[in-house]
PDB file of C-alpha atoms and ligand atoms in Angstrom:
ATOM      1  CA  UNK Z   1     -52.967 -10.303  17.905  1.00  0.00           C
ATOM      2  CA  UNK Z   2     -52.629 -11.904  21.231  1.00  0.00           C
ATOM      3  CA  UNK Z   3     -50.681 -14.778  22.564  1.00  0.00           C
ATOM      4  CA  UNK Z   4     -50.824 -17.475  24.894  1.00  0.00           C
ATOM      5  CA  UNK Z   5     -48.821 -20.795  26.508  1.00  0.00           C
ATOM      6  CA  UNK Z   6     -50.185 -24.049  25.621  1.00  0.00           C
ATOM      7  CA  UNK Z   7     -48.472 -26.878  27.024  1.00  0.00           C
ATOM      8  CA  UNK Z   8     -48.313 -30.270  25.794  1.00  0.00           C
ATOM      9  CA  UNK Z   9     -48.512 -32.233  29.095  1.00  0.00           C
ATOM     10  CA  UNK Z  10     -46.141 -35.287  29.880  1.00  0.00           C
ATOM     11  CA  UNK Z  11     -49.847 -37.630  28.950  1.00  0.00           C
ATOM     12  CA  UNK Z  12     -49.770 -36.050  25.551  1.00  0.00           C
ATOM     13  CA  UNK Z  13     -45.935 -37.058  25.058  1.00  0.00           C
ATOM     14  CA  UNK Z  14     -46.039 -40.139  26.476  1.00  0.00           C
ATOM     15  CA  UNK Z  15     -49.020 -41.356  24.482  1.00  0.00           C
ATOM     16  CA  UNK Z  16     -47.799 -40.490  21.045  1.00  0.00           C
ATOM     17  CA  UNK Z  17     -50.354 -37.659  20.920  1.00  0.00           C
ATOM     18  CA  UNK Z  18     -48.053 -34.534  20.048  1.00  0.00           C
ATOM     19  CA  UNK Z  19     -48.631 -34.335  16.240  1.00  0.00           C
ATOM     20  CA  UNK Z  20     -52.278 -34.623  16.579  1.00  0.00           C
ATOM     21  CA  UNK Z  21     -52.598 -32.496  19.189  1.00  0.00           C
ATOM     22  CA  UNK Z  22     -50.444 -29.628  17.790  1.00  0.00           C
ATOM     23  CA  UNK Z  23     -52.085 -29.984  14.318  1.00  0.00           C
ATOM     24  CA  UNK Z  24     -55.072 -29.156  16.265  1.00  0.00           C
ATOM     25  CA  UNK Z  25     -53.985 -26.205  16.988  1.00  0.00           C
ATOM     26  CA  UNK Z  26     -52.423 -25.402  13.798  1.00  0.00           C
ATOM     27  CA  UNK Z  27     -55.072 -26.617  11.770  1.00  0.00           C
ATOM     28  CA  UNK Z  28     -57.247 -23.711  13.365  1.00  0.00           C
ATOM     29  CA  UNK Z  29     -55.101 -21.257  11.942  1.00  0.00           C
ATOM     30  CA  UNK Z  30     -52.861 -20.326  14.889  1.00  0.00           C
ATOM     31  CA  UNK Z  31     -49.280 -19.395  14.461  1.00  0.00           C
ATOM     32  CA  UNK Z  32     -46.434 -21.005  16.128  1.00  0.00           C
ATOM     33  CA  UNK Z  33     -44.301 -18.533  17.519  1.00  0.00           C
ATOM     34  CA  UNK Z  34     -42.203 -20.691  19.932  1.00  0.00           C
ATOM     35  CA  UNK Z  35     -42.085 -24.131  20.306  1.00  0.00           C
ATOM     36  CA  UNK Z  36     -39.934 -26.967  22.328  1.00  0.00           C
ATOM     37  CA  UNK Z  37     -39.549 -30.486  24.057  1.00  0.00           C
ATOM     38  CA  UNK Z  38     -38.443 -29.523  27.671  1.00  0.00           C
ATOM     39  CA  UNK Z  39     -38.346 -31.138  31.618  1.00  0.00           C
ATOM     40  CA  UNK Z  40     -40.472 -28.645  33.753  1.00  0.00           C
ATOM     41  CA  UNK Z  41     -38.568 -28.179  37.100  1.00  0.00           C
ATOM     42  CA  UNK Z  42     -40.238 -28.495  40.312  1.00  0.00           C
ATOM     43  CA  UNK Z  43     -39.733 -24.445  40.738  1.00  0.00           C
ATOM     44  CA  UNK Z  44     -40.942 -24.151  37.619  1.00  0.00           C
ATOM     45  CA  UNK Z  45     -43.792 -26.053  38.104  1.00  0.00           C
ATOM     46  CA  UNK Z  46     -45.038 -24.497  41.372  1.00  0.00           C
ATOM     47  CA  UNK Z  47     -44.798 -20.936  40.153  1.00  0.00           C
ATOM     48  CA  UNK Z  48     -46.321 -21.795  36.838  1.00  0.00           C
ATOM     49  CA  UNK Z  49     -49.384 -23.822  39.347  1.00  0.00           C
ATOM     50  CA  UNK Z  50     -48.834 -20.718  42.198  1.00  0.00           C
ATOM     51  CA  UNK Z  51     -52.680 -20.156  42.185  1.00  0.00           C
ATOM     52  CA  UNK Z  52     -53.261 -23.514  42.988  1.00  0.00           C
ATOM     53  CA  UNK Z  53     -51.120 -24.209  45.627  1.00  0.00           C
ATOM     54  CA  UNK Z  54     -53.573 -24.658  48.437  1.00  0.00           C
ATOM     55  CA  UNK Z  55     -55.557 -26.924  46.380  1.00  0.00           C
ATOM     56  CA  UNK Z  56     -55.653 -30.696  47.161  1.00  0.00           C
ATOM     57  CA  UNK Z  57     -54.674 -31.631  43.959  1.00  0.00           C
ATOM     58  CA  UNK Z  58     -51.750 -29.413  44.112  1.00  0.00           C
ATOM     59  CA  UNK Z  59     -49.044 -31.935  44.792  1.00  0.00           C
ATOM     60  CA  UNK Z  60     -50.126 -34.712  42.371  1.00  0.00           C
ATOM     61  CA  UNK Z  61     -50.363 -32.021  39.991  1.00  0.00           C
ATOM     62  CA  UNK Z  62     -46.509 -30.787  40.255  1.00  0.00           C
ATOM     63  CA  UNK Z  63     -45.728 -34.440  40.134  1.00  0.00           C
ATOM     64  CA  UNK Z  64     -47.349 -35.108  37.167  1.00  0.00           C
ATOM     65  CA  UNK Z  65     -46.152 -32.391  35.647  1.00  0.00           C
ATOM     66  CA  UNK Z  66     -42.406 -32.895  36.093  1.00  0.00           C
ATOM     67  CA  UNK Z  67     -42.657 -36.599  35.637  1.00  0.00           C
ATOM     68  CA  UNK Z  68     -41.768 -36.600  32.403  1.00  0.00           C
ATOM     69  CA  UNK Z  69     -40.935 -33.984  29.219  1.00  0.00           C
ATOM     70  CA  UNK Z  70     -43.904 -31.659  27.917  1.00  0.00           C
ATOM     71  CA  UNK Z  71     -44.191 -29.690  24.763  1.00  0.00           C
ATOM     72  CA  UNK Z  72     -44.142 -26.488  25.505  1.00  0.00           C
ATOM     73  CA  UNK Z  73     -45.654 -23.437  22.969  1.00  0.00           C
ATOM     74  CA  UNK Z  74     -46.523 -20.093  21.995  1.00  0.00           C
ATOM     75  CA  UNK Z  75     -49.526 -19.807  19.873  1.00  0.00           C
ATOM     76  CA  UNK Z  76     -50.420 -16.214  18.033  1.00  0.00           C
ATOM     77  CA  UNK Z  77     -53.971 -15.099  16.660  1.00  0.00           C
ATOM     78  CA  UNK Z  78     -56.658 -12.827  17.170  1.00  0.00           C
ATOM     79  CA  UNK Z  79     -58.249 -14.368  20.396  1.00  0.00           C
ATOM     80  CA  UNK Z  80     -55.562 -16.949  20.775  1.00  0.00           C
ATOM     81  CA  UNK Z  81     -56.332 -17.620  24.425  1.00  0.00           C
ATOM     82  CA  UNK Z  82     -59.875 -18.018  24.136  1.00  0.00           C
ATOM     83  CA  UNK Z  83     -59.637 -20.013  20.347  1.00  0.00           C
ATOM     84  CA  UNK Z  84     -57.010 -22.120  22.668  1.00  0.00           C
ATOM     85  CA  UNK Z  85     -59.489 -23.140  25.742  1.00  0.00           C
ATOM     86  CA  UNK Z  86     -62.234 -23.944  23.070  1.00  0.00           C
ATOM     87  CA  UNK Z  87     -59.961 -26.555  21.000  1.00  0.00           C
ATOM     88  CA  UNK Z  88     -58.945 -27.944  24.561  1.00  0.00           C
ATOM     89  CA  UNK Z  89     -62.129 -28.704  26.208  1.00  0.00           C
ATOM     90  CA  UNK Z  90     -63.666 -28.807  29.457  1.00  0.00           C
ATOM     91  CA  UNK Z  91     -60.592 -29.583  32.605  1.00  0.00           C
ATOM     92  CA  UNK Z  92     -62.241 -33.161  32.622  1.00  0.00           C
ATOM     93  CA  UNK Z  93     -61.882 -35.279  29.824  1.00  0.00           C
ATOM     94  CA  UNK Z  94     -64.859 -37.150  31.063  1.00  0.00           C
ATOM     95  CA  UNK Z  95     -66.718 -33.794  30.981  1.00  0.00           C
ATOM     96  CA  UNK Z  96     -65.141 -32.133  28.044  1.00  0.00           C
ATOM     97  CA  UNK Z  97     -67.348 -31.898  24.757  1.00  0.00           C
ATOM     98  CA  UNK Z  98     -66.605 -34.252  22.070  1.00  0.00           C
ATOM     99  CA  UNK Z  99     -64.328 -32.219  19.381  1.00  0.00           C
ATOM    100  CA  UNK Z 100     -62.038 -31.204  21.524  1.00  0.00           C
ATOM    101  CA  UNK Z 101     -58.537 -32.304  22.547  1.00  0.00           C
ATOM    102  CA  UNK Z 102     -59.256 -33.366  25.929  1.00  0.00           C
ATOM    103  CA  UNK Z 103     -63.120 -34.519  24.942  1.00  0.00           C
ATOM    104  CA  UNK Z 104     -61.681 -37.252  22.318  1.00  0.00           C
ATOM    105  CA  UNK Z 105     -58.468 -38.008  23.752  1.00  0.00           C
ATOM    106  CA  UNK Z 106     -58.922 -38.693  27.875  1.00  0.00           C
ATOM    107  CA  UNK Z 107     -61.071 -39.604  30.467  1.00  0.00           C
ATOM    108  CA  UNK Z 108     -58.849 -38.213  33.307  1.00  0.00           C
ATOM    109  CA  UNK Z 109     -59.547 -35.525  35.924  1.00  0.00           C
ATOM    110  CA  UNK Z 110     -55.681 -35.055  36.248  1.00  0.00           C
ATOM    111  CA  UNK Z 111     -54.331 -36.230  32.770  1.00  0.00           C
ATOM    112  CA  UNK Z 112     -55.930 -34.167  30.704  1.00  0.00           C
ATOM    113  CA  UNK Z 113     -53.022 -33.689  28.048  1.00  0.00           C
ATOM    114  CA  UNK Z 114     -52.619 -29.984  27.874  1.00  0.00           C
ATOM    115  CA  UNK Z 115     -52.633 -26.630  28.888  1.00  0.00           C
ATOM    116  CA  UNK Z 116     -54.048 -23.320  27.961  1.00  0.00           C
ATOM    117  CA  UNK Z 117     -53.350 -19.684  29.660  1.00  0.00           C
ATOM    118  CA  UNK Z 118     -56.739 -18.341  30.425  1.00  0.00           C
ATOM    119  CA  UNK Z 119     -56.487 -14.381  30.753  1.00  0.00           C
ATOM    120  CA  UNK Z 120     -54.122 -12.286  29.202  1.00  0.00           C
ATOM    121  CA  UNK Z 121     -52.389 -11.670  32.555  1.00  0.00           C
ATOM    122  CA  UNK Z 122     -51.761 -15.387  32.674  1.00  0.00           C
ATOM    123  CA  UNK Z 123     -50.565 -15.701  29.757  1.00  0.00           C
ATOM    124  CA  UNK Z 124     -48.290 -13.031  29.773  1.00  0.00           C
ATOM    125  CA  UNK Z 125     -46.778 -14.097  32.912  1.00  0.00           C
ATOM    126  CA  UNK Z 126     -46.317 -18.211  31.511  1.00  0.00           C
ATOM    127  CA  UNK Z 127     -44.897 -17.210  28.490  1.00  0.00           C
ATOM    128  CA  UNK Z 128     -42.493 -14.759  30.658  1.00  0.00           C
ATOM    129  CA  UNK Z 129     -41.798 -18.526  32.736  1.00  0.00           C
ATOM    130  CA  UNK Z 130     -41.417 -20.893  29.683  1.00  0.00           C
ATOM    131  CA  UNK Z 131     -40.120 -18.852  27.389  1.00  0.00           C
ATOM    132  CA  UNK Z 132     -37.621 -16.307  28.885  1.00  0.00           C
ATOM    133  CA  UNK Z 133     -35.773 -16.069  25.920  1.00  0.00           C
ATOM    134  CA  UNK Z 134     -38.473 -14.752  23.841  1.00  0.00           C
ATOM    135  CA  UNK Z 135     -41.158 -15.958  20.861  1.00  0.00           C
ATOM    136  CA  UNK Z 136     -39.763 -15.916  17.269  1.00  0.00           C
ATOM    137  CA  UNK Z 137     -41.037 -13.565  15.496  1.00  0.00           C
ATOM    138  CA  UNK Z 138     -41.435 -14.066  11.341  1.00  0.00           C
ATOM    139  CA  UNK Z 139     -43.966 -13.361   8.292  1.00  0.00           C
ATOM    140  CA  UNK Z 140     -46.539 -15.647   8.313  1.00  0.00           C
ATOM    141  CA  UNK Z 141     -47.766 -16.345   4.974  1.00  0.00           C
ATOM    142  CA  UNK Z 142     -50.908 -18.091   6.243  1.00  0.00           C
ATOM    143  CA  UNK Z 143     -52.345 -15.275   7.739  1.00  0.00           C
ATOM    144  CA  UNK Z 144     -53.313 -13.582   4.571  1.00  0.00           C
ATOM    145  CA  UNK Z 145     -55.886 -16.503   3.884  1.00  0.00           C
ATOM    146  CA  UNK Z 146     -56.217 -17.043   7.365  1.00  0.00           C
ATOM    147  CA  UNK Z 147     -58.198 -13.945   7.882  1.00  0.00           C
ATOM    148  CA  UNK Z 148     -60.192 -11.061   6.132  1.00  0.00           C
ATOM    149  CA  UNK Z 149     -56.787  -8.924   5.018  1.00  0.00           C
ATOM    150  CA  UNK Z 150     -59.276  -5.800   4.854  1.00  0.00           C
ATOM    151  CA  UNK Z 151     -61.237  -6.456   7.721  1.00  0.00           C
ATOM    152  CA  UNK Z 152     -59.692  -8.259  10.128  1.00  0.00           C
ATOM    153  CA  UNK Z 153     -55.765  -7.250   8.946  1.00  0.00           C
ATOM    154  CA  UNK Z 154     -55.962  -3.305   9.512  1.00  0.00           C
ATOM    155  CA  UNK Z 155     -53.754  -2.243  11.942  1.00  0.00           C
TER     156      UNK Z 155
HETATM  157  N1  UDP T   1     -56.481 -30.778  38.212  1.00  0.00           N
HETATM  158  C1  UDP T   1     -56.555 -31.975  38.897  1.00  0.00           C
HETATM  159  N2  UDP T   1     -57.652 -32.212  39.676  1.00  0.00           N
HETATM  160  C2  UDP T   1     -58.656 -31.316  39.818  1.00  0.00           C
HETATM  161  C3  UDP T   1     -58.566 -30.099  39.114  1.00  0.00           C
HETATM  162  C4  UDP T   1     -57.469 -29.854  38.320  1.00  0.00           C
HETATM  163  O1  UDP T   1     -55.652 -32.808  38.793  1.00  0.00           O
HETATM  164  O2  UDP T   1     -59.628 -31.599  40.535  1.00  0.00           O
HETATM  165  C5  UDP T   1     -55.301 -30.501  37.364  1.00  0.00           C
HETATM  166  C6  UDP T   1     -55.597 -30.687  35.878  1.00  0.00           C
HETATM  167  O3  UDP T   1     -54.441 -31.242  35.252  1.00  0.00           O
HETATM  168  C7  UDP T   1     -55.828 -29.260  35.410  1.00  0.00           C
HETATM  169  C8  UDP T   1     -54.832 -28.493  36.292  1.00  0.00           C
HETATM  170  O4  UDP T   1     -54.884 -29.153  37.545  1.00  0.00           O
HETATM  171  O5  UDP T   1     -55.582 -29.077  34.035  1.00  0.00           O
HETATM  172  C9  UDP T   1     -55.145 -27.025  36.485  1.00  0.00           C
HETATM  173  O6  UDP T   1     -56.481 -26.893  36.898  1.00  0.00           O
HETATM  174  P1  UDP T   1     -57.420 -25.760  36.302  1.00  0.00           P
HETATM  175  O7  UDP T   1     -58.636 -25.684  37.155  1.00  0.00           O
HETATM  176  O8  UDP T   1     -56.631 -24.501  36.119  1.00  0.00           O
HETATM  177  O9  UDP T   1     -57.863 -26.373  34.885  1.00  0.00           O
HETATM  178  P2  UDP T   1     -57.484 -25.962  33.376  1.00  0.00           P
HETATM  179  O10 UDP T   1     -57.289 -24.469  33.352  1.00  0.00           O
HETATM  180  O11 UDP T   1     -56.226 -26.732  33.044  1.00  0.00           O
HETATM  181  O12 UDP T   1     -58.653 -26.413  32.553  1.00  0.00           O
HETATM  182 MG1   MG T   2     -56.148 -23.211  34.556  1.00  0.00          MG
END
């Protein structure tokens, strides 16, 4: 099982597209292990964004991501973090492939309504940032229909 921080950005909130977005997600048979409405802080916000710092985009970037709350969550599943960039789309919404969160819900090159970790470094080190206190950790029933109990199950 692996995990990963997807982030519902302050576009997302603002435009009443939380539940569909997160049933995306959810509907793909990934399990919620943390999950909550939050303000990022601007030192939050440039050490989650620390490898982009020298990139022009940089400072509209921080800005639009503390401008307003995000949804902020820990998803669980075998290949969460590459599941997770698939449902999201290309960075683009113009670009990204119909199907996909950003592909049918933006247009933007900057508002592109969420986030995905994309290594397992990355994601251990934004789920370290976001979620200091820890995932929650439970039986999900789901699972069992959710994959292959003999073949995919096996520890
Ligand atoms: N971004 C931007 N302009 C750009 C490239 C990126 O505003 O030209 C923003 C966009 O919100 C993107 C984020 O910076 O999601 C991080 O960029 P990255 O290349 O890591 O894209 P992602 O991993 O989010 O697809
Ligand atoms: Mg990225």
């Amino acid at each position: 099982m692996e995990r990963t921080l997807i982030l519902l950005k302050p576009d997302a909130v603002q435009r009443g597209l939380v539940g569909q977005t997160l049933a995306r997600f959810e509907q793909k048979g990934l399990k919620i292990v943390a999950l909550k409405l939050m303000k990022i802080s601007p030192e939050l916000a440039a050490k989650h964004y620390e490898q982009h710092r020298e990139r022009k985009f940089y400072p509209g970037l921080v800005k639009f991501m503390t401008s307003s709350p995000v949804v902020a969550l820990a998803l669980e599943g075998i290949d969460a973090i590459k599941i997770c960039r698939n449902l999201m789309g290309a960075t683009f919404g113009a670009d990204a492939a119909a199907g996909t969160i950003r592909g049918d819900f933006g247009v933007s090159r900057s508002f592109n309504l969420v986030h995905g970790s994309d290594s397992p470094e990355a994601a251990v080190r934004e789920l370290a940032l976001f979620f200091p206190e820890g995932i929650v950790g439970y039986d999900y029933a789901a699972y069992g229909w959710i994959y292959d109990p003999v073949e995919e199950l096996k520890k």
